[in-house]
Coordinates of C-alpha atoms and ligand atoms in Angstrom, one line a residue:
M1 CA -64.7 17.3 -61.9
K2 CA -62.8 14.0 -61.9
G3 CA -59.5 15.6 -62.9
R4 CA -59.9 18.2 -60.1
E5 CA -60.3 15.5 -57.5
K6 CA -57.3 13.6 -58.8
L7 CA -55.2 16.8 -58.7
C8 CA -56.3 17.3 -55.1
A9 CA -55.4 13.7 -54.1
K10 CA -52.1 14.0 -55.8
L11 CA -51.5 17.3 -54.2
S12 CA -52.4 16.1 -50.7
S13 CA -50.6 12.8 -50.9
A14 CA -47.3 14.5 -52.0
F15 CA -48.0 17.1 -49.3
L16 CA -48.5 14.3 -46.7
R17 CA -45.6 12.4 -47.9
K18 CA -43.3 15.3 -47.2
W19 CA -44.6 15.6 -43.6
W20 CA -44.5 11.8 -43.1
F21 CA -40.8 12.1 -43.9
V22 CA -40.4 14.8 -41.3
V23 CA -42.2 12.5 -38.8
A24 CA -39.7 9.7 -39.6
V25 CA -36.8 12.0 -39.2
S26 CA -38.0 13.3 -35.9
I27 CA -38.6 9.8 -34.6
G28 CA -35.1 9.0 -35.8
F29 CA -33.8 11.9 -33.7
L30 CA -35.8 10.6 -30.7
L31 CA -34.5 7.1 -31.1
F32 CA -31.0 8.3 -31.5
G33 CA -31.5 10.4 -28.3
I34 CA -32.6 7.3 -26.4
I35 CA -29.6 5.4 -27.7
V36 CA -27.3 8.2 -26.5
V37 CA -29.0 8.1 -23.1
I38 CA -28.5 4.4 -22.8
F39 CA -25.2 3.8 -24.4
F40 CA -23.2 7.1 -24.0
M41 CA -21.8 6.1 -20.6
S42 CA -20.7 2.7 -22.0
W43 CA -18.8 4.5 -24.8
V44 CA -17.2 6.8 -22.2
K45 CA -16.3 3.8 -20.2
L46 CA -14.6 2.2 -23.1
V47 CA -12.7 5.4 -23.8
I48 CA -11.6 5.7 -20.2
N49 CA -10.6 2.0 -20.1
H50 CA -8.5 2.6 -23.1
E51 CA -7.0 5.8 -21.7
V52 CA -6.0 4.5 -18.3
T53 CA -4.5 1.2 -19.6
L54 CA -0.7 1.2 -19.0
R55 CA 0.9 1.2 -22.4
D56 CA 4.4 2.4 -23.2
G57 CA 4.5 6.0 -24.2
T58 CA 1.1 7.1 -23.0
Q59 CA 0.5 9.9 -20.4
A60 CA -1.2 7.5 -18.0
F61 CA 1.9 5.2 -18.1
G62 CA 4.2 8.2 -17.6
W63 CA 2.3 9.3 -14.5
W64 CA 2.2 5.7 -13.2
A65 CA 5.9 5.0 -13.8
K66 CA 7.1 8.3 -12.4
P67 CA 4.3 9.9 -10.4
P68 CA 4.5 13.7 -10.5
V69 CA 3.6 13.8 -6.8
T70 CA 5.5 14.2 -3.6
P71 CA 4.4 11.7 -1.1
I72 CA 5.3 12.6 2.5
I73 CA 5.9 10.3 5.4
R74 CA 5.5 11.7 8.9
I75 CA 7.0 9.6 11.7
Y76 CA 6.1 9.9 15.4
I77 CA 8.3 8.2 17.9
Y78 CA 7.3 7.1 21.4
N79 CA 10.3 8.2 23.5
V80 CA 10.4 6.3 26.8
T81 CA 11.2 8.7 29.6
N82 CA 11.2 6.4 32.6
A83 CA 12.9 3.3 31.4
D84 CA 14.8 2.6 34.6
E85 CA 11.8 3.0 36.9
F86 CA 9.7 0.9 34.6
L87 CA 12.3 -1.9 34.8
N88 CA 13.4 -1.5 38.4
N89 CA 10.2 -0.3 40.3
G90 CA 7.5 -1.7 38.0
S91 CA 6.3 1.8 37.3
K92 CA 3.8 2.3 34.5
P93 CA 5.9 3.2 31.4
I94 CA 5.7 6.9 30.4
V95 CA 6.1 7.7 26.7
D96 CA 6.5 11.0 25.0
E97 CA 5.2 11.2 21.5
L98 CA 7.9 13.0 19.5
G99 CA 7.6 14.2 16.0
P100 CA 6.6 14.5 13.3
Y101 CA 9.9 13.7 11.6
V102 CA 9.0 14.4 8.0
Y103 CA 10.5 12.8 4.9
T104 CA 9.5 13.7 1.4
E105 CA 9.6 10.9 -1.0
K106 CA 10.3 10.4 -4.7
W107 CA 8.8 7.3 -6.3
E108 CA 9.7 5.8 -9.6
K109 CA 9.2 2.4 -11.1
K110 CA 12.4 0.9 -12.4
N111 CA 13.3 -1.7 -15.0
I112 CA 9.8 -2.0 -16.4
T113 CA 9.2 -5.0 -18.6
F114 CA 6.0 -5.6 -20.5
H115 CA 4.6 -9.1 -20.9
E116 CA 2.4 -10.5 -23.7
N117 CA -0.5 -11.4 -21.4
G118 CA -1.4 -7.9 -20.3
T119 CA 1.0 -7.6 -17.3
L120 CA 4.2 -5.8 -16.6
S121 CA 7.0 -6.2 -14.1
F122 CA 9.0 -3.6 -12.3
N123 CA 11.0 -2.7 -9.2
Q124 CA 9.8 0.2 -7.0
E125 CA 12.2 2.9 -6.1
K126 CA 11.5 5.2 -3.2
I127 CA 14.0 7.9 -2.2
Y128 CA 13.5 9.6 1.1
Y129 CA 14.7 13.1 1.9
F130 CA 14.5 14.5 5.4
D131 CA 12.5 17.7 5.5
E132 CA 13.8 19.8 8.4
S133 CA 11.4 22.6 7.9
Q134 CA 8.3 20.5 8.4
S135 CA 9.8 18.4 11.2
A136 CA 9.4 19.0 14.9
G137 CA 13.0 17.9 15.5
S138 CA 16.1 16.8 13.9
E139 CA 17.4 13.4 12.8
D140 CA 20.0 13.7 15.5
D141 CA 17.5 13.8 18.4
V142 CA 18.3 11.1 20.9
V143 CA 15.4 8.8 21.8
V144 CA 15.0 5.9 24.2
V145 CA 13.1 2.9 22.8
P146 CA 12.8 -0.8 23.5
N147 CA 15.7 -2.8 22.1
I148 CA 13.8 -4.6 19.4
P149 CA 16.4 -7.2 18.4
M150 CA 17.1 -8.1 22.0
L151 CA 13.5 -8.3 23.1
S152 CA 12.6 -10.2 20.0
A153 CA 15.3 -12.8 20.8
T154 CA 14.3 -13.1 24.4
S155 CA 10.6 -13.3 23.6
Q156 CA 11.2 -15.9 21.0
S157 CA 13.3 -18.0 23.5
K158 CA 10.3 -18.3 25.8
H159 CA 9.6 -21.8 24.6
A160 CA 13.2 -22.8 24.0
A161 CA 15.3 -24.9 26.4
R162 CA 16.3 -23.3 29.6
F163 CA 20.0 -23.6 29.1
L164 CA 19.6 -21.6 25.9
R165 CA 18.0 -18.8 27.7
L166 CA 20.8 -18.8 30.3
A167 CA 23.4 -18.8 27.6
M168 CA 21.6 -15.9 26.0
A169 CA 21.7 -14.1 29.3
S170 CA 25.5 -14.4 29.6
I171 CA 26.0 -13.4 26.0
M172 CA 23.9 -10.3 26.6
D173 CA 25.9 -9.6 29.7
I174 CA 29.2 -9.8 27.8
L175 CA 27.9 -7.6 25.0
K176 CA 26.3 -5.2 27.5
I177 CA 23.0 -5.4 25.8
K178 CA 20.1 -3.6 27.6
P179 CA 16.4 -3.8 27.1
F180 CA 16.2 -0.1 26.1
V181 CA 18.5 1.6 23.6
E182 CA 19.5 5.2 23.3
V183 CA 19.8 6.0 19.6
S184 CA 19.2 9.0 17.3
V185 CA 16.1 9.2 15.3
G186 CA 18.1 8.7 12.1
Q187 CA 19.7 5.5 13.5
L188 CA 16.4 4.1 14.7
L189 CA 14.9 4.6 11.2
W190 CA 17.8 4.0 8.9
G191 CA 19.9 1.6 10.9
Y192 CA 22.5 1.3 13.6
E193 CA 24.9 -1.5 14.2
D194 CA 23.3 -4.0 16.6
P195 CA 25.7 -6.3 18.5
L196 CA 23.2 -9.1 18.6
L197 CA 22.5 -9.0 14.9
K198 CA 26.2 -8.8 14.2
L199 CA 26.8 -11.8 16.4
A200 CA 23.9 -13.7 14.8
K201 CA 25.2 -12.9 11.4
D202 CA 28.6 -14.4 12.4
V203 CA 27.3 -17.6 14.0
V204 CA 24.0 -18.4 12.5
P205 CA 24.3 -20.4 9.2
K206 CA 24.0 -18.2 6.1
E207 CA 20.7 -19.6 4.9
Q208 CA 18.9 -18.8 8.1
K209 CA 17.2 -15.4 8.3
L210 CA 18.6 -12.1 9.5
P211 CA 20.6 -11.0 6.5
Y212 CA 21.6 -7.8 8.1
E213 CA 23.9 -6.7 10.9
E214 CA 22.3 -3.4 11.3
F215 CA 18.9 -2.7 12.7
G216 CA 16.6 0.1 11.6
L217 CA 12.8 0.3 11.2
M218 CA 13.3 1.6 7.6
Y219 CA 16.6 -0.1 7.0
N220 CA 17.3 -0.6 3.3
K221 CA 14.1 1.2 2.3
N222 CA 15.9 4.2 0.8
G223 CA 16.4 3.2 -2.8
T224 CA 15.2 0.6 -5.3
S225 CA 13.5 -2.4 -3.8
Q226 CA 14.7 -5.9 -4.6
D227 CA 11.2 -7.1 -4.8
R228 CA 9.9 -7.5 -8.3
L229 CA 6.3 -6.8 -8.8
T230 CA 4.1 -8.0 -11.7
V231 CA 0.9 -6.0 -12.2
F232 CA -2.0 -6.1 -14.6
T233 CA -1.9 -3.2 -17.1
G234 CA -5.6 -3.4 -17.9
A235 CA -5.0 -4.4 -21.5
S236 CA -6.4 -7.9 -21.1
D237 CA -8.8 -7.4 -18.1
I238 CA -9.7 -3.9 -16.9
T239 CA -11.2 -5.3 -13.7
K240 CA -7.7 -6.2 -12.6
Y241 CA -6.1 -2.9 -13.6
G242 CA -3.2 -2.1 -11.3
L243 CA -3.6 -5.2 -9.2
I244 CA -0.6 -7.3 -8.4
D245 CA -0.4 -10.6 -10.3
K246 CA 2.9 -11.8 -8.8
W247 CA 5.2 -10.7 -6.0
N248 CA 8.7 -11.9 -6.6
G249 CA 7.4 -14.5 -9.0
K250 CA 4.9 -15.9 -6.6
S251 CA 1.1 -15.4 -6.9
N252 CA 0.4 -16.2 -3.3
L253 CA 2.1 -15.8 0.1
S254 CA 2.8 -19.0 1.9
H255 CA 2.4 -17.7 5.5
Y256 CA -1.3 -18.4 6.0
T257 CA -3.7 -21.2 5.8
T258 CA -6.1 -20.2 3.0
D259 CA -5.7 -18.7 -0.5
Q260 CA -7.9 -15.8 0.5
C261 CA -5.4 -14.7 3.2
N262 CA -2.3 -15.6 1.1
S263 CA -3.6 -13.6 -1.9
V264 CA -1.4 -10.7 -3.1
E265 CA -4.0 -9.5 -5.6
G266 CA -4.2 -5.9 -4.4
S267 CA -3.1 -2.5 -5.6
D268 CA 0.1 -0.8 -4.5
G269 CA -2.1 2.1 -3.5
S270 CA -1.7 4.3 -6.6
I271 CA -4.1 3.0 -9.2
F272 CA -7.2 0.8 -8.8
P273 CA -9.6 -0.9 -11.2
P274 CA -11.8 1.9 -12.7
H275 CA -15.6 2.4 -12.4
M276 CA -15.9 1.6 -8.7
T277 CA -19.2 1.8 -6.9
K278 CA -19.9 2.3 -3.2
N279 CA -20.1 -1.4 -2.8
T280 CA -16.6 -2.0 -4.2
T281 CA -14.0 -3.4 -1.7
I282 CA -10.6 -2.4 -2.8
H283 CA -7.4 -4.1 -1.6
I284 CA -3.9 -2.8 -1.0
F285 CA -0.9 -5.1 -0.8
D286 CA 2.2 -4.1 1.0
K287 CA 5.0 -6.5 1.9
D288 CA 5.5 -4.8 5.3
L289 CA 1.9 -5.2 6.0
C290 CA 2.4 -8.9 5.3
R291 CA -1.1 -9.2 3.8
R292 CA -3.5 -7.3 1.6
L293 CA -5.6 -4.8 3.4
P294 CA -9.3 -4.5 2.4
L295 CA -10.8 -1.0 2.3
V296 CA -14.5 -0.2 2.0
F297 CA -16.5 2.9 1.1
D298 CA -16.7 5.4 3.9
K299 CA -18.1 8.6 2.4
E300 CA -18.0 10.9 -0.5
V301 CA -15.4 13.6 -0.2
V302 CA -14.2 16.5 -2.4
A303 CA -10.5 15.9 -3.0
S304 CA -8.0 18.3 -4.4
S305 CA -9.2 20.8 -7.1
D306 CA -12.9 20.1 -6.4
I307 CA -12.8 16.6 -7.8
P308 CA -15.4 14.4 -6.1
A309 CA -13.9 11.2 -4.7
Y310 CA -14.8 8.2 -2.6
R311 CA -13.1 7.7 0.7
F312 CA -12.1 4.2 1.5
T313 CA -11.1 3.0 4.9
P314 CA -10.4 -0.4 6.4
P315 CA -13.6 -1.9 7.9
K316 CA -13.7 -1.5 11.7
N317 CA -13.2 -5.2 12.2
V318 CA -10.3 -5.5 9.8
F319 CA -7.9 -6.5 12.6
G320 CA -10.7 -8.0 14.7
S321 CA -10.2 -11.1 16.7
V322 CA -11.5 -14.4 15.3
E323 CA -14.7 -14.0 17.3
E324 CA -15.3 -10.6 15.9
N325 CA -14.2 -11.4 12.4
P326 CA -14.1 -15.1 11.5
D327 CA -12.4 -14.2 8.2
N328 CA -9.3 -13.5 10.2
A329 CA -8.9 -17.0 11.4
C330 CA -6.6 -17.8 8.5
F331 CA -4.1 -15.1 9.6
C332 CA -3.4 -17.0 12.7
P333 CA -1.9 -20.3 11.5
Q334 CA -0.3 -21.3 14.8
G335 CA -3.1 -20.0 17.0
P336 CA -4.7 -19.7 19.3
P337 CA -3.6 -17.5 21.1
C338 CA -3.8 -15.1 18.2
A339 CA -3.1 -11.4 18.1
P340 CA -5.7 -9.5 20.2
S341 CA -8.4 -7.5 18.5
G342 CA -7.0 -4.4 16.9
F343 CA -3.6 -5.8 16.2
F344 CA -2.1 -7.6 13.3
N345 CA 0.7 -10.1 13.8
V346 CA 3.4 -9.6 11.1
S347 CA 6.1 -11.8 12.8
L348 CA 6.1 -14.2 9.8
C349 CA 7.3 -11.3 7.6
Q350 CA 9.7 -10.0 10.2
Y351 CA 12.1 -12.9 10.8
D352 CA 9.8 -14.1 13.6
S353 CA 10.2 -10.9 15.6
P354 CA 7.0 -10.4 17.7
I355 CA 5.9 -7.3 15.8
L356 CA 2.3 -6.4 15.9
L357 CA 0.8 -3.6 13.7
S358 CA -2.1 -1.5 14.8
F359 CA -3.5 1.9 14.0
P360 CA -1.9 4.8 15.8
H361 CA -2.8 5.3 19.5
F362 CA -4.2 1.8 19.4
Y363 CA -7.3 3.0 17.5
L364 CA -9.8 0.2 17.2
A365 CA -8.1 -1.8 19.9
N366 CA -9.2 -2.2 23.5
D367 CA -8.4 1.0 25.4
S368 CA -6.5 -1.0 28.1
Y369 CA -3.5 -1.3 25.7
R370 CA -3.3 2.5 25.5
T371 CA -3.9 3.2 29.2
A372 CA -1.1 0.7 30.1
F373 CA 1.1 3.7 29.2
E374 CA 1.2 7.2 30.3
G375 CA 1.4 9.9 27.6
I376 CA -0.7 8.5 24.8
S377 CA -3.8 10.5 24.1
P378 CA -7.1 8.8 23.2
P379 CA -7.3 7.9 19.5
D380 CA -9.0 10.3 17.2
P381 CA -10.3 8.9 13.9
E382 CA -9.6 12.2 12.2
K383 CA -5.9 11.9 13.1
H384 CA -5.4 8.2 13.3
N385 CA -7.6 6.6 10.8
F386 CA -6.3 5.0 7.7
Y387 CA -7.9 6.2 4.5
I388 CA -7.5 6.7 0.8
D389 CA -9.5 8.9 -1.5
V390 CA -10.0 7.4 -5.0
Q391 CA -11.5 9.0 -8.0
P392 CA -14.1 6.3 -8.7
I393 CA -14.4 6.6 -12.4
M394 CA -10.7 6.4 -13.3
G395 CA -9.6 4.6 -10.2
T396 CA -6.8 7.0 -9.4
A397 CA -5.8 7.7 -5.8
M398 CA -6.3 11.4 -5.1
S399 CA -5.1 11.7 -1.6
A400 CA -4.3 9.2 1.1
K401 CA -3.1 8.9 4.7
A402 CA -1.8 5.4 5.4
R403 CA -1.4 5.4 9.1
V404 CA 0.2 2.5 11.0
Q405 CA 1.7 2.0 14.4
V406 CA 4.5 -0.5 15.0
N407 CA 4.3 -2.4 18.3
L408 CA 6.5 -5.0 19.9
A409 CA 4.8 -7.8 21.8
V410 CA 7.2 -8.5 24.7
S411 CA 6.9 -11.7 26.6
Q412 CA 8.3 -11.8 30.1
V413 CA 11.2 -14.3 30.4
I414 CA 12.3 -14.7 34.0
D415 CA 15.5 -16.7 33.2
I416 CA 17.1 -13.8 31.3
K417 CA 18.0 -11.5 34.1
Q418 CA 18.3 -8.4 31.9
V419 CA 14.6 -8.6 31.0
A420 CA 13.3 -10.5 34.0
T421 CA 11.3 -7.5 35.1
F422 CA 10.0 -6.6 31.7
P423 CA 6.4 -7.7 31.9
D424 CA 4.2 -9.1 29.1
I425 CA 3.2 -6.0 27.3
I426 CA 2.5 -4.6 23.9
F427 CA 4.9 -1.8 23.6
P428 CA 4.4 0.9 20.9
I429 CA 7.6 2.0 19.1
I430 CA 6.6 4.4 16.4
W431 CA 3.7 5.3 14.2
F432 CA 3.8 6.8 10.8
E433 CA 1.5 8.5 8.3
E434 CA 2.4 8.0 4.7
G435 CA 0.4 10.6 2.8
L436 CA -0.4 11.8 -0.6
E437 CA -1.9 15.3 -0.3
S438 CA -2.7 16.5 -3.8
L439 CA -2.1 15.7 -7.4
P440 CA -0.6 18.2 -9.8
A441 CA -3.0 20.3 -11.9
E442 CA -2.3 18.5 -15.1
M443 CA -3.7 15.3 -13.5
T444 CA -6.6 16.8 -11.8
N445 CA -7.6 18.8 -14.9
L446 CA -7.9 15.6 -16.8
M447 CA -9.8 13.9 -14.1
G448 CA -12.1 16.9 -13.9
L449 CA -12.8 16.5 -17.6
A450 CA -13.4 12.8 -17.3
T451 CA -15.9 13.3 -14.5
T452 CA -17.7 16.4 -15.5
V453 CA -17.7 16.4 -19.3
P454 CA -19.4 13.0 -20.1
P455 CA -22.6 13.7 -18.1
I456 CA -22.8 17.2 -19.5
A457 CA -22.1 16.0 -23.0
R458 CA -24.7 13.2 -22.7
A459 CA -27.3 15.6 -21.4
T460 CA -26.5 18.2 -24.1
I461 CA -26.5 15.7 -27.0
A462 CA -29.6 13.9 -25.7
G463 CA -31.3 17.3 -25.0
I464 CA -30.6 18.5 -28.6
L465 CA -31.8 15.3 -30.1
F466 CA -34.9 15.1 -28.0
G467 CA -35.7 18.8 -28.5
L468 CA -35.2 18.7 -32.2
G469 CA -37.1 15.4 -32.6
A470 CA -40.0 16.7 -30.4
V471 CA -40.3 20.1 -32.2
L472 CA -40.2 18.5 -35.6
L473 CA -42.7 15.8 -34.6
V474 CA -45.1 18.4 -33.2
I475 CA -44.9 20.6 -36.4
A476 CA -45.2 17.6 -38.6
I477 CA -48.2 16.2 -36.8
W478 CA -49.9 19.5 -36.7
R479 CA -49.3 19.9 -40.4
L480 CA -50.6 16.4 -41.1
V481 CA -53.7 16.9 -39.0
R482 CA -54.4 20.1 -40.7
G483 CA -53.7 18.5 -44.1
A484 CA -56.0 15.6 -43.2
N485 CA -58.8 18.0 -42.1
R486 CA -58.5 19.8 -45.3
L487 CA -58.3 16.6 -47.3
S488 CA -61.5 15.4 -45.7
S489 CA -63.2 18.7 -46.4
L490 CA -62.0 18.4 -50.0
H491 CA -63.5 15.0 -50.2
L492 CA -66.7 15.9 -48.6
A493 CA -67.4 18.8 -50.8
P494 CA -65.2 18.6 -53.8
G495 CA -67.4 20.8 -55.9
H496 CA -67.3 23.8 -53.6
I497 CA -63.6 24.1 -53.5
S498 CA -62.4 27.0 -55.5
Q499 CA -59.0 27.8 -56.7
T500 CA -58.7 30.9 -54.6
N501 CA -59.6 28.9 -51.5
K502 CA -56.9 26.4 -52.2
T503 CA -54.1 28.9 -52.6
K504 CA -55.2 30.6 -49.5
D505 CA -55.1 27.4 -47.5
V506 CA -51.8 26.1 -48.7
P507 CA -49.0 28.5 -48.4
M508 CA -46.7 28.7 -51.4
S509 CA -43.7 27.4 -49.6
N510 CA -45.7 24.2 -49.0
V511 CA -46.8 23.6 -52.5
P512 CA -45.2 20.4 -53.5
K513 CA -43.5 20.2 -56.8
Y514 CA -45.0 17.9 -59.4
Ligands
NAG601 C1 13.9 11.1 25.1 O1 13.8 10.7 26.5 C2 15.1 10.8 27.1 C3 14.9 10.4 28.6 O2 14.4 9.1 28.6 C4 15.6 12.2 27.1 O3 16.9 12.2 27.6 C5 15.7 12.7 25.6 O4 16.1 14.0 25.6 C6 14.3 12.5 25.0 N1 14.5 12.9 23.6 C7 13.9 13.9 23.1 C8 14.1 14.2 21.7 O5 13.1 14.6 23.8
NAG602 C1 12.5 3.3 42.4 O1 13.1 2.5 43.4 C2 14.2 3.1 43.9 C3 14.8 2.1 44.9 O2 13.9 1.1 45.3 C4 13.9 4.4 44.6 O3 15.0 5.0 45.1 C5 13.2 5.3 43.6 O4 12.8 6.5 44.2 C6 12.1 4.6 42.9 N1 11.6 5.5 41.8 C7 10.3 5.7 41.6 C8 10.0 6.6 40.5 O5 9.5 5.2 42.3
NAG603 C1 15.5 -5.9 -15.2 O1 14.7 -7.1 -15.0 C2 15.1 -8.2 -15.7 C3 14.1 -9.3 -15.4 O2 13.9 -9.5 -14.1 C4 16.5 -8.6 -15.2 O3 17.0 -9.8 -15.9 C5 17.5 -7.5 -15.4 O4 18.7 -7.8 -14.9 C6 17.0 -6.2 -14.8 N1 17.8 -5.1 -15.1 C7 18.2 -4.2 -14.3 C8 19.0 -3.1 -14.8 O5 18.0 -4.3 -13.1
NAG604 C1 2.0 -13.2 -17.6 O1 3.3 -13.4 -18.1 C2 4.3 -13.3 -17.1 C3 5.6 -13.5 -17.7 O2 5.6 -14.5 -18.6 C4 4.0 -14.3 -16.0 O3 5.0 -14.2 -15.0 C5 2.7 -14.1 -15.4 O4 2.4 -15.0 -14.4 C6 1.6 -14.1 -16.4 N1 0.4 -13.7 -15.8 C7 -0.8 -14.2 -16.1 C8 -2.0 -13.7 -15.4 O5 -0.9 -15.1 -16.9
NAG605 C1 18.3 8.4 0.5 O1 19.3 8.3 -0.6 C2 19.5 9.5 -1.3 C3 20.5 9.2 -2.4 O2 20.3 8.0 -2.9 C4 20.1 10.5 -0.3 O3 20.4 11.7 -0.9 C5 19.2 10.7 0.9 O4 19.8 11.5 1.8 C6 18.9 9.3 1.5 N1 17.9 9.5 2.5 C7 18.1 9.1 3.8 C8 17.0 9.4 4.7 O5 19.0 8.5 4.1
NAG606 C1 -3.0 -19.0 -5.2 O1 -4.3 -18.6 -4.9 C2 -5.2 -18.8 -5.9 C3 -6.6 -18.2 -5.4 O2 -6.4 -17.0 -4.8 C4 -5.3 -20.3 -6.2 O3 -6.2 -20.4 -7.3 C5 -4.0 -20.8 -6.6 O4 -4.0 -22.2 -6.8 C6 -2.9 -20.5 -5.6 N1 -1.6 -20.8 -6.1 C7 -0.8 -21.5 -5.3 C8 0.5 -21.8 -6.0 O5 -1.0 -21.9 -4.2
NAG607 C1 -24.9 -2.3 -3.3 O1 -25.3 -2.5 -2.0 C2 -26.7 -2.2 -1.9 C3 -27.1 -2.3 -0.4 O2 -26.4 -3.3 0.2 C4 -27.5 -3.2 -2.7 O3 -28.8 -2.9 -2.6 C5 -27.1 -3.0 -4.2 O4 -27.7 -4.0 -4.9 C6 -25.6 -3.2 -4.3 N1 -25.2 -2.9 -5.6 C7 -24.4 -3.7 -6.3 C8 -24.0 -3.2 -7.7 O5 -23.9 -4.7 -5.9
NAG608 C1 2.5 -14.1 16.1 O1 2.7 -15.1 15.1 C2 3.7 -15.9 15.5 C3 3.9 -16.9 14.3 O2 2.7 -17.3 13.8 C4 3.4 -16.7 16.7 O3 4.4 -17.5 17.1 C5 3.2 -15.6 17.8 O4 2.8 -16.3 19.0 C6 2.2 -14.6 17.4 N1 2.1 -13.6 18.4 C7 1.0 -13.2 19.0 C8 1.1 -12.1 20.0 O5 -0.1 -13.6 18.6
NAG609 C1 -10.9 -4.4 27.4 O1 -10.1 -5.2 28.2 C2 -10.5 -5.3 29.5 C3 -9.4 -6.1 30.3 O2 -8.6 -6.8 29.5 C4 -11.8 -6.1 29.5 O3 -12.3 -6.2 30.8 C5 -12.8 -5.2 28.7 O4 -14.0 -5.9 28.6 C6 -12.3 -5.0 27.3 N1 -13.1 -4.1 26.7 C7 -13.7 -4.3 25.5 C8 -14.5 -3.3 24.9 O5 -13.4 -5.4 24.9

């Protein structure tokens, strides 16, 4: 009797021990599943951070240094068709928007030097090729536009001594300089000899501004930039990945009144710190913009090859007046008066020329600036907004349309007879759209993997672990409960258990080995 009970206890405890082990394993599976759910994305993050970091020889570095993309710049020119009536009869200026004149670009980072502290320096090269087939005209088209060097000089002389203005008038008389110039599109963009700049170069001391004798809106832009940029590679701090540390050795501009406005810590527009959210404000620094431009989340879009992306655009008050956007006060160091709402004064970066930037067709500015001209259609956000689509996980720009209009803020100067009838006006010259349309398949494929695989992998692995854990747990508990029931029946009526009963109850496969 005693020995039989002992055998039973021994049997059942070994039997139970086995199923308790299964319970432990299944709980292990469940715990591991929870760990996967919690930490999988962090591991993916670490892998992505490692992959995007700019290191010599990696694919990400190659794509960054020599992007396998063809950016396109489309340029629209406001041709003035009634220049004489505007000057002589005070007619409303009529402009004819010509274009697009299309250039394809090739970008490459030159002379790349790595530094110890997780930064690298380079010079940006941009080569422009005129694309006749996409353009609505040729580079030889003749256009009539305001004479920017002349009107800059006259507008600047507004507060100078009167005799200086009179002297200026006679010089302009001798040189036959007129307030409007007739130049080809190629000349307007890439440079033509300007008598005033030539004169200035000869007479003004060397160290004072205006280093060129040619004038062109994109003069000297075809080739390698002299500006040396130092950017963060992401090796030391991934949150600064792709951001500019120094521009020509300086970490701040000196034009404005606060560090916030002088900061150059923005992206060049190609790569951004990874893992952005919809709350992230990204910044783009461009030297011609003369500041860094903030961009905020606008909407989710599907960029090329079905990759989901976030569209970032400048906030509506980005160029707002100080009343609308107090943050802009520091961009007006000599103000008031400051640039009107919707315009940004870049004269400090343009040798004091009164150049104001805006969005095309005066988008976001008071409509009265547009209706001061005939021939400019109302702005359409679809066509005239500035945006960039970024793959938020990797921080790569997928597509972009950087749209900017260049305007000249002319001040009337009565003493200079050539421009005496040129009223105070903000005159649009050109607008352009620098765009990135799609990335090559090799890049989008990788991004597709990076965005779609991790969630699927996480769900799959977690699902398998949870499923396996749950099934094992259920079986084990069921077995344990059954075992416990039988055990209690054994204990209640030990004498009535027969050998045959036992073998019937416990399948052979479950008989533990002694
Ligand atoms: C620009 O306007 C002028 C008249 O002011 C005209 O002669 C010229 O043909 C126009 N250019 C183009 C390309 O239409
Ligand atoms: C401009 O004024 C001149 C002379 O005053 C006149 O002959 C011409 O018709 C006017 N043009 C326009 C467009 O009003
Ligand atoms: C590359 O940059 C370094 C550091 O600024 C400079 O000394 C060197 O001359 C540059 N080399 C070329 C080929 O531009
Ligand atoms: C990193 O080193 C470079 C070169 O020595 C220097 O110009 C740059 O300011 C440094 N950047 C930081 C963030 O320390
Ligand atoms: C830019 O320079 C390249 C050669 O360096 C030349 O082939 C191309 O025509 C130039 N583009 C323009 C618009 O001048
Ligand atoms: C540049 O700006 C940063 C903050 O944006 C500030 O800490 C730093 O002192 C400034 N450097 C200079 C040289 O003004
Ligand atoms: C993002 O913005 C929303 C709404 O303003 C806010 O509730 C949320 O906490 C923000 N998230 C982060 C990460 O800042
Ligand atoms: C633009 O800025 C310059 C320099 O700060 C200033 O002299 C000029 O008046 C400004 N122009 C406008 C239209 O605000
Ligand atoms: C636009 O400017 C006009 C005149 O300058 C002014 O009366 C009007 O209130 C302005 N509109 C807005 C929306 O600011």
